[in-house]
């Protein structure tokens, strides 16, 4: 498999794009507004901007682009860790094998079902299932079984998991075929750092030490028939400008080779973790202002991709970056296997890293509703086969927006009827009324009103 990240090329691009003129920056901002994306040279220029006024212009353009493609909905999900055993030794992670003080936990099938029931009783419909990386077939078999259990676990009031994305170690093509058969949504995997030397230092042992095996995982996933893949870089390990260009090169590679770019791009930032030297003192810390620009530039360069933000970030940072391009968020998360069952217990001795946002799902929903976003539990595209190229054909010209908005409002109403606290319900119902009023097309408004009435009468899982 060929290597498509060339460190020297990226470094040269960053060197030649330094100190851009304001007119060049504005030219690129205007081009991004055409929603066709940006090349690495153009993205490099935006990353080099220091002037606060120009930076504001970048953020405002990114905000408009996100709204043009996806509207103002934010899709909600929860991570579900099944095991924290790991044979790798990533220097930034609490699950690393040299962390002898971590309490090792692998959930039983009943414990997994219990975690799912708790998440369903909070209102979650989408999961991201993950685990540490363990050698051998047995651990992978258990993970596949865990997916089946999660899909099969139902609770009253229509509680069910409708889409499971997964984040597990890179597989060979056979392994990816098994994930596909297990009906996963997106296969997510972070390269962590695209910079070869830093990668070598950060991953001293185990299968993960192999940069190329990880880099080419998405190629194998797509060859195995998984057509929604999600990439990401762990910000704080190396120069963030390099990582953004690495992510864009990866996106372009997939688009050119398969005609489908990444379904999502994640932007995790290093958080403190138990006995993980690189997390306790990040080698290249990223400031909140730079973090916002990272999100904005990716949004402008790859407008069609979903962008994911996790509870690693504090509420105030989350509010800022939602505005400039994030379209999917986790809420009410735990990073210790069994964490939903045990509440906060175990967070200290079994968790992967510390969280910046520890609010409940309902508190997050209330907050984002008040900020004018539409919380969404939509899983329509995946269930109607709008995945891979079919999804991109709708997302690239901005046509997915009309589905997203209607489905977001319907699933939001389900949440308000079934799970919301009194205050969230009051704020939410007001927002839904306003959204109906703002729906310009008569046909869409009538459809929305009719479906919302059906939901209020007890029907569930309506989507278009
Ligand atoms: N073990 C698999 C792997 O490494 O890809 C599955 C997922 S791992 C549990 C999820 C991700 O957490 C990693 O890819 C890494 O980017 C992130 N992570 C690890 N340590 C972290 C830390 N201290 N702060 C923030 N994110 C971290
Ligand atoms: Fe294991 Fe993944 Fe943590 Fe690395 S990041 S130590 S592979 S769980």
Coordinates of C-alpha atoms and ligand atoms in Angstrom, one line a residue, residues 86-90 92-97 131-133 192 203 208 214 352, ligand 2:
X86 CA -4.7 -2.8 25.8
X87 CA -1.5 -4.3 24.3
X88 CA -0.2 -1.0 23.0
X89 CA 1.7 1.6 25.0
X90 CA 0.7 5.0 23.5
X92 CA -0.7 9.8 26.0
X93 CA -3.3 7.2 27.0
X94 CA -4.4 6.0 30.4
X95 CA -5.2 2.5 28.9
X96 CA -1.5 2.0 27.9
X97 CA -0.2 -1.4 28.9
X131 CA -12.2 -0.5 23.5
X132 CA -8.4 -0.8 24.0
X133 CA -6.5 -2.7 21.4
X192 CA -3.2 10.5 16.2
X203 CA 3.8 4.6 19.9
X208 CA 0.1 0.4 16.8
X214 CA -2.9 2.5 10.7
X352 CA -8.9 6.6 29.5
Ligands
LIG2 FE1 -4.5 1.4 23.6 FE2 -5.9 3.0 22.0 FE3 -5.0 3.9 24.4 FE4 -3.3 3.4 22.5 S1 -4.9 5.0 22.4 S2 -3.0 2.7 24.6 S3 -4.2 1.7 21.4 S4 -6.5 2.3 24.0

